Coordinates of C-alpha atoms and ligand atoms in Angstrom, one line a residue:
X19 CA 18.8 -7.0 -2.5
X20 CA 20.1 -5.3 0.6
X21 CA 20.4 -7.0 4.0
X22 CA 19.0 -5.5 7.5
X23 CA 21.9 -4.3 9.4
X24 CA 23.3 -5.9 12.7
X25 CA 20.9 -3.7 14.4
X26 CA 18.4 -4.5 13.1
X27 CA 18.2 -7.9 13.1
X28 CA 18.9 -7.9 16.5
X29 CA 15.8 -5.9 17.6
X30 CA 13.8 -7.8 15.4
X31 CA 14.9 -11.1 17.0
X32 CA 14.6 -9.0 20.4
X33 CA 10.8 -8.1 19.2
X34 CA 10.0 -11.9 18.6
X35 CA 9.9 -11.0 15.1
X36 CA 11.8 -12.2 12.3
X37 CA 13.9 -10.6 9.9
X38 CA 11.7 -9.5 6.5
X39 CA 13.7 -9.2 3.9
X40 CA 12.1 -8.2 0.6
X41 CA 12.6 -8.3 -3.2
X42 CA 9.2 -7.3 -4.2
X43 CA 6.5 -5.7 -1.9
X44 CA 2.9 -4.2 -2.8
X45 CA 2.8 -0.7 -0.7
X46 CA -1.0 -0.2 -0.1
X47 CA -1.4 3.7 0.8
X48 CA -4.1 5.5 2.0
X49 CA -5.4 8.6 0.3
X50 CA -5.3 10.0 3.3
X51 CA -1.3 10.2 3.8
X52 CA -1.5 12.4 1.0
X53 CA -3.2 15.5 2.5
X54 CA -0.2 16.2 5.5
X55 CA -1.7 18.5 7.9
X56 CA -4.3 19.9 5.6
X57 CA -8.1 18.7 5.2
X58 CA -8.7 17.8 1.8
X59 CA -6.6 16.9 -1.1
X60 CA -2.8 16.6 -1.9
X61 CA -0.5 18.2 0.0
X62 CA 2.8 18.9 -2.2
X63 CA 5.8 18.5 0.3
X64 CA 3.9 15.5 1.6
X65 CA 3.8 13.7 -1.4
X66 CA 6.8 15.2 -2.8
X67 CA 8.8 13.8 0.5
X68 CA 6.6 10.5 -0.3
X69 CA 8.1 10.0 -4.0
X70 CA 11.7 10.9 -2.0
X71 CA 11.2 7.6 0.1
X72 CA 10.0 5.6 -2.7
X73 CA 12.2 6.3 -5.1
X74 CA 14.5 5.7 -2.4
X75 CA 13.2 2.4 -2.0
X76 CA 13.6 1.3 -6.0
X77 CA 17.5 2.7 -5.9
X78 CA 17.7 -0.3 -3.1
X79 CA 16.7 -2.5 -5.8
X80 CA 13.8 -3.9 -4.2
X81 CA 11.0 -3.8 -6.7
X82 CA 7.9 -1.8 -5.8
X83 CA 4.4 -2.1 -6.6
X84 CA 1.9 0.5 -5.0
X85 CA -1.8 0.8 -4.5
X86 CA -3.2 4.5 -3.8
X87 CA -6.6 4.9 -2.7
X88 CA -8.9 7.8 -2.7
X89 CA -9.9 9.0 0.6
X90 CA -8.5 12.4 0.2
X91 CA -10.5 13.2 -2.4
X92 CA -13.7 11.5 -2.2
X93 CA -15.1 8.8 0.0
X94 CA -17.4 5.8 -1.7
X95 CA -18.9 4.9 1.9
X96 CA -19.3 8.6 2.4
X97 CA -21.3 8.8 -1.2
X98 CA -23.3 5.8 -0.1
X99 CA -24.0 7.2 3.7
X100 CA -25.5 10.3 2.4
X101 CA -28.4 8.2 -0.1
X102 CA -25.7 7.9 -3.2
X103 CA -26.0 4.2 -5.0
X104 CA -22.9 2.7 -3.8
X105 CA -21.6 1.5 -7.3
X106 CA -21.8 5.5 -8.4
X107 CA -19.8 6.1 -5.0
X108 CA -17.2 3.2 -5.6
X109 CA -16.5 4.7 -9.6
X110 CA -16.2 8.1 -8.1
X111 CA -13.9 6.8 -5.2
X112 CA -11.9 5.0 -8.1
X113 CA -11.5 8.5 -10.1
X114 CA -9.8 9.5 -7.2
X115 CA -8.0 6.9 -6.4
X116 CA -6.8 7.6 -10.9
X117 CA -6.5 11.6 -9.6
X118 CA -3.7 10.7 -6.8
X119 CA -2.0 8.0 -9.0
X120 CA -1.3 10.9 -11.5
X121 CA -0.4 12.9 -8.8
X122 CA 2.2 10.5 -7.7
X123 CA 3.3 9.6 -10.8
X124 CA 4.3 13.3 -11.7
X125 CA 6.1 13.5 -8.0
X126 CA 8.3 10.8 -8.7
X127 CA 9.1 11.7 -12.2
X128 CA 10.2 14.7 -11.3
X129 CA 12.6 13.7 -9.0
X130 CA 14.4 11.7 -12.1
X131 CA 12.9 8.6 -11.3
X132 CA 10.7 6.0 -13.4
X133 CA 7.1 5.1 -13.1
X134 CA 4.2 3.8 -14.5
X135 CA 0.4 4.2 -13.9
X136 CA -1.9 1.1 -14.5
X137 CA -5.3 1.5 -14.5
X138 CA -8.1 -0.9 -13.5
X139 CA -10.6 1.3 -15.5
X140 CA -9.6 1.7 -19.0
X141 CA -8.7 5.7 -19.1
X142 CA -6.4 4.5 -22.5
X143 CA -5.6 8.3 -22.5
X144 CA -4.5 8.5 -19.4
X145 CA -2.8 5.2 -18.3
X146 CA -2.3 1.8 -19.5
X147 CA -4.5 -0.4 -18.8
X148 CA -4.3 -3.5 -16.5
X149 CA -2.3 -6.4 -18.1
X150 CA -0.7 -8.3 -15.4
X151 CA 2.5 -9.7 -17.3
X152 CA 2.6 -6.3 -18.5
X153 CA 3.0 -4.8 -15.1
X154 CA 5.6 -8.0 -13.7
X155 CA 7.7 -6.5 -16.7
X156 CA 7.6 -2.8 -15.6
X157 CA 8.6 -4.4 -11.9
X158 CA 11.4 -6.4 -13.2
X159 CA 12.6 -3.4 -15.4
X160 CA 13.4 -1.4 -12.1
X161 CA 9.9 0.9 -12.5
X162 CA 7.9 1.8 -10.0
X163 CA 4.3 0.9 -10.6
X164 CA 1.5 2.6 -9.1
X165 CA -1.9 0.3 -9.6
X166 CA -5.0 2.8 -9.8
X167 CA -8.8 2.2 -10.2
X168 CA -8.8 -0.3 -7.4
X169 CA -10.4 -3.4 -8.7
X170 CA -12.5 -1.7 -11.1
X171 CA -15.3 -2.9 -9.7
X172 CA -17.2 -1.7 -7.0
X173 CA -18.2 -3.0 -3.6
X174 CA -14.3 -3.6 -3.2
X175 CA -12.3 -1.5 -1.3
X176 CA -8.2 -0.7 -2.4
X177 CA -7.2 -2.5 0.4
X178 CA -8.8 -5.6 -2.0
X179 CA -7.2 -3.9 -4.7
X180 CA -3.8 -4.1 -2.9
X181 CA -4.4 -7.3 -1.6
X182 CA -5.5 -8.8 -5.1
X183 CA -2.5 -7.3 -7.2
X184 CA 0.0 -8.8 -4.2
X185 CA -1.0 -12.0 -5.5
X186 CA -1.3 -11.4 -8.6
X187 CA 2.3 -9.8 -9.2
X188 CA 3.7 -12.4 -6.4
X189 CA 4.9 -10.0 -3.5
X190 CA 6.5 -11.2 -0.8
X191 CA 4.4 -9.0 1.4
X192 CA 1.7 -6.1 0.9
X193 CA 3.0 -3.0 3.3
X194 CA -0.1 -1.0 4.2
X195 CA 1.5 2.7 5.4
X196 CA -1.3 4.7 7.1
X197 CA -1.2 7.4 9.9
X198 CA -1.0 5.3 12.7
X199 CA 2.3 2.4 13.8
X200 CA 0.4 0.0 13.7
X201 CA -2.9 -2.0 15.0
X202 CA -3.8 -1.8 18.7
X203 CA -5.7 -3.6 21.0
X204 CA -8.5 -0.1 20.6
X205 CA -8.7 3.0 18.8
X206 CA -5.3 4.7 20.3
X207 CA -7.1 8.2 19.8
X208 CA -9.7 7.4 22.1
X209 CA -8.4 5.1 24.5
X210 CA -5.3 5.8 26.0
X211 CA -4.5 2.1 27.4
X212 CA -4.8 1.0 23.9
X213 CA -1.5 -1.1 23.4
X214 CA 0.0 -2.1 19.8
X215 CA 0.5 -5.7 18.7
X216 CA 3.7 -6.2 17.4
X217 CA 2.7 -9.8 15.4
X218 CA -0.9 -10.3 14.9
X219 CA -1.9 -14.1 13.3
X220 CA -5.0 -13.2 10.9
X221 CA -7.6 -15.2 12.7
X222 CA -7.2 -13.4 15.5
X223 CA -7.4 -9.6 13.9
X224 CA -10.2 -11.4 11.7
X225 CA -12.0 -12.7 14.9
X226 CA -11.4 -9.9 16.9
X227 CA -12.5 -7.1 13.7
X228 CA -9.0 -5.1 14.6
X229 CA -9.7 -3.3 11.5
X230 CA -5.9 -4.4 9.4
X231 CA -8.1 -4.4 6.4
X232 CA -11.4 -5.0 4.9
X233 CA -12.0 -8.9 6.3
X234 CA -12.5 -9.6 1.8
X235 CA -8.8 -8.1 2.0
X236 CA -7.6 -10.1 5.1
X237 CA -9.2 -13.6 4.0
X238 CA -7.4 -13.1 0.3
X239 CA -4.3 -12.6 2.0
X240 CA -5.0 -15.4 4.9
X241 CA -5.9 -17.8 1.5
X242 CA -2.7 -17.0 0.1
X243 CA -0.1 -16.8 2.5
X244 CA 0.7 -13.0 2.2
X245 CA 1.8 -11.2 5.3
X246 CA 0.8 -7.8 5.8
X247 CA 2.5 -5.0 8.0
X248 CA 1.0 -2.3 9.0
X249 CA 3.2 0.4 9.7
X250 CA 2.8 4.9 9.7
X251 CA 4.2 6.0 6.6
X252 CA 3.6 10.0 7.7
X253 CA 7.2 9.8 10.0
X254 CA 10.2 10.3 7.4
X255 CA 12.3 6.9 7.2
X256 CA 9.6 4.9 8.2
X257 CA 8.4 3.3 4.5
X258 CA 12.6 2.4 4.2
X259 CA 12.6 0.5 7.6
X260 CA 9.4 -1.7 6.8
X261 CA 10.8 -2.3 3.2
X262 CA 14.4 -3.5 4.6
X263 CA 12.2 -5.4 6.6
X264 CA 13.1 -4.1 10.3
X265 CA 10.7 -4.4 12.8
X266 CA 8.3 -1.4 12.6
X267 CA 4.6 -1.6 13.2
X268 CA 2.4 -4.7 13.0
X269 CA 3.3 -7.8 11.2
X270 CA 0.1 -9.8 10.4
X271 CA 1.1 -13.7 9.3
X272 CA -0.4 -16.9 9.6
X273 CA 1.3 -18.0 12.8
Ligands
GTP14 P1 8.6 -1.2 -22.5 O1 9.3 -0.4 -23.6 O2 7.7 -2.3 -23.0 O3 9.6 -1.7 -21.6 O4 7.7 -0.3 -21.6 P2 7.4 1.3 -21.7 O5 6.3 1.6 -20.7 O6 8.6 2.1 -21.5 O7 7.1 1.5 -23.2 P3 5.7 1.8 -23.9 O8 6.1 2.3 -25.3 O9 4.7 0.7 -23.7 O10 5.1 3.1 -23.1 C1 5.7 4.4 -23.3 C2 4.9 5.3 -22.4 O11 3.5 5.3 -22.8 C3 4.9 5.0 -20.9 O12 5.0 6.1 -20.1 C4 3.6 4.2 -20.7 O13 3.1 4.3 -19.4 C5 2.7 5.0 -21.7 N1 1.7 4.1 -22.2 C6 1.8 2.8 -22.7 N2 0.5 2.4 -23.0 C7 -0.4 3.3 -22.7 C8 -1.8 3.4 -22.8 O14 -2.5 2.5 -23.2 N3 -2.3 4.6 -22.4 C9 -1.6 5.6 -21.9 N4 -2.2 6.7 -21.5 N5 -0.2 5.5 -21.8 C10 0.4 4.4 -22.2

């Protein structure tokens, strides 16, 4: 397992944070760190320089679990807002979710590097299904593993998901990379004196509905002791810094 640098450690000491150094992490990703600067879909540099970073991550030897989810393709609230039943919505949201798994899965194989799909929703032709020992081994083996399908169920969100498979696989930490550092005080695109927490106890972003996660997603990970930081995956070197456990983003912790 590699060590933060001096560096590093120093500004994370000089950020009141401490050092996070991690063997096994559950990357949550939003569908939407997919698309790049387009509107809809997958863009192909973007995930291509995604699987780059990743695969990065596995030659450090940190093993690396990831949750997609599907908001690039298809929305479930979205489904449900416009008169869909919302259990329709969630299984189309999880198809997606199945569509950018694939996609992953071929960007990183590609590259020379190995990966499994696991599947929440038995699609035997297409992935394996969920067995958890089965997807500890894959970790242990030096695979990446990218969990699609969410839950399988709906009603939960992949921020559930990612929160339910960090448990379940024993992560040290569940890394949710979106398009923004981290979790301010307000929406940053609206409000320009919206400031960035640096540590956030989950009480407080749970009290104060700072929008980390889902509050099923927060309360799993509150109940189990599993710190979250929230971090932008879209700037290059980012996901490597989070993972070596320098001091990017928002670290949410029981205090
Ligand atoms: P071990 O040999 O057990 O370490 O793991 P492995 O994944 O390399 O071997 P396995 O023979 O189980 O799988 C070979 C390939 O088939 C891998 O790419 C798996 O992801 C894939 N695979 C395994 N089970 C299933 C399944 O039920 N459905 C689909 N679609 N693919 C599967």
């Amino acid at each position: 397992m590699p060590s933060a640098d001096h560096e590093s450690v120093e500004n994370a000491s000089l950020n009141g944070l401490e050092q996070r150094p991690y063997k096994r992490v559950l990357l949550k990703l939003s569908g939407e760190v997919l698309m790049g600067d387009t509107a809809f879909g997958i863009d192909t540099n973007t995930i291509n320089r995604l699987a780059r970073e990743l695969i990065e991550v596995q030659q450090s030897g940190i093993e690396l679990a990831i949750v997609i989810g599907g908001g690039n393709i298809f929305r479930g609230m979205s489904g449900t807002a416009s008169g869909m039943d919302r259990a329709s919505a969630d299984y189309m949201g999880m198809l997606a979710t199945m569509m950018n798994s694939i996609a992953l899965q071929d960007a990183i194989e590609r590259q020379g590097a190995t990966v499994r799909v696991i599947s929440a929703l038995h699609i035997k032709e297409i992935a394996e299904p969920y067995i958890r020992r089965r997807a500890v081994r894959h970790l242990e083996k030096g695979r990446i593993l990218v969990f699609a399908a969410g839950t399988g169920n709906p009603y939960f969100t992949t921020d559930t998901a990612a929160s339910l498979r960090a448990m379940e696989i024993q992560a040290d930490a569940v890394l949710k990379g979106t398009k923004v550092d981290g979790v301010y005080t307000s929406d940053p695109a609206k409000d320009p004196s919206a400031k960035r927490y640096e540590t956030l106890t989950f009480t407080e972003a749970l009290a104060k509905r700072l929008g980390v996660m889902d509050a099923t997603a927060m309360s799993l990970c509150r109940d189990n002791h599993m710190p979250i930081v929230v971090f932008d995956v879209t700037t290059p070197g980012q996901l490597l810094k989070a993972i070596s456990g320098e001091a990017v983003g928002t670290l949410v912790q029981e205090s």
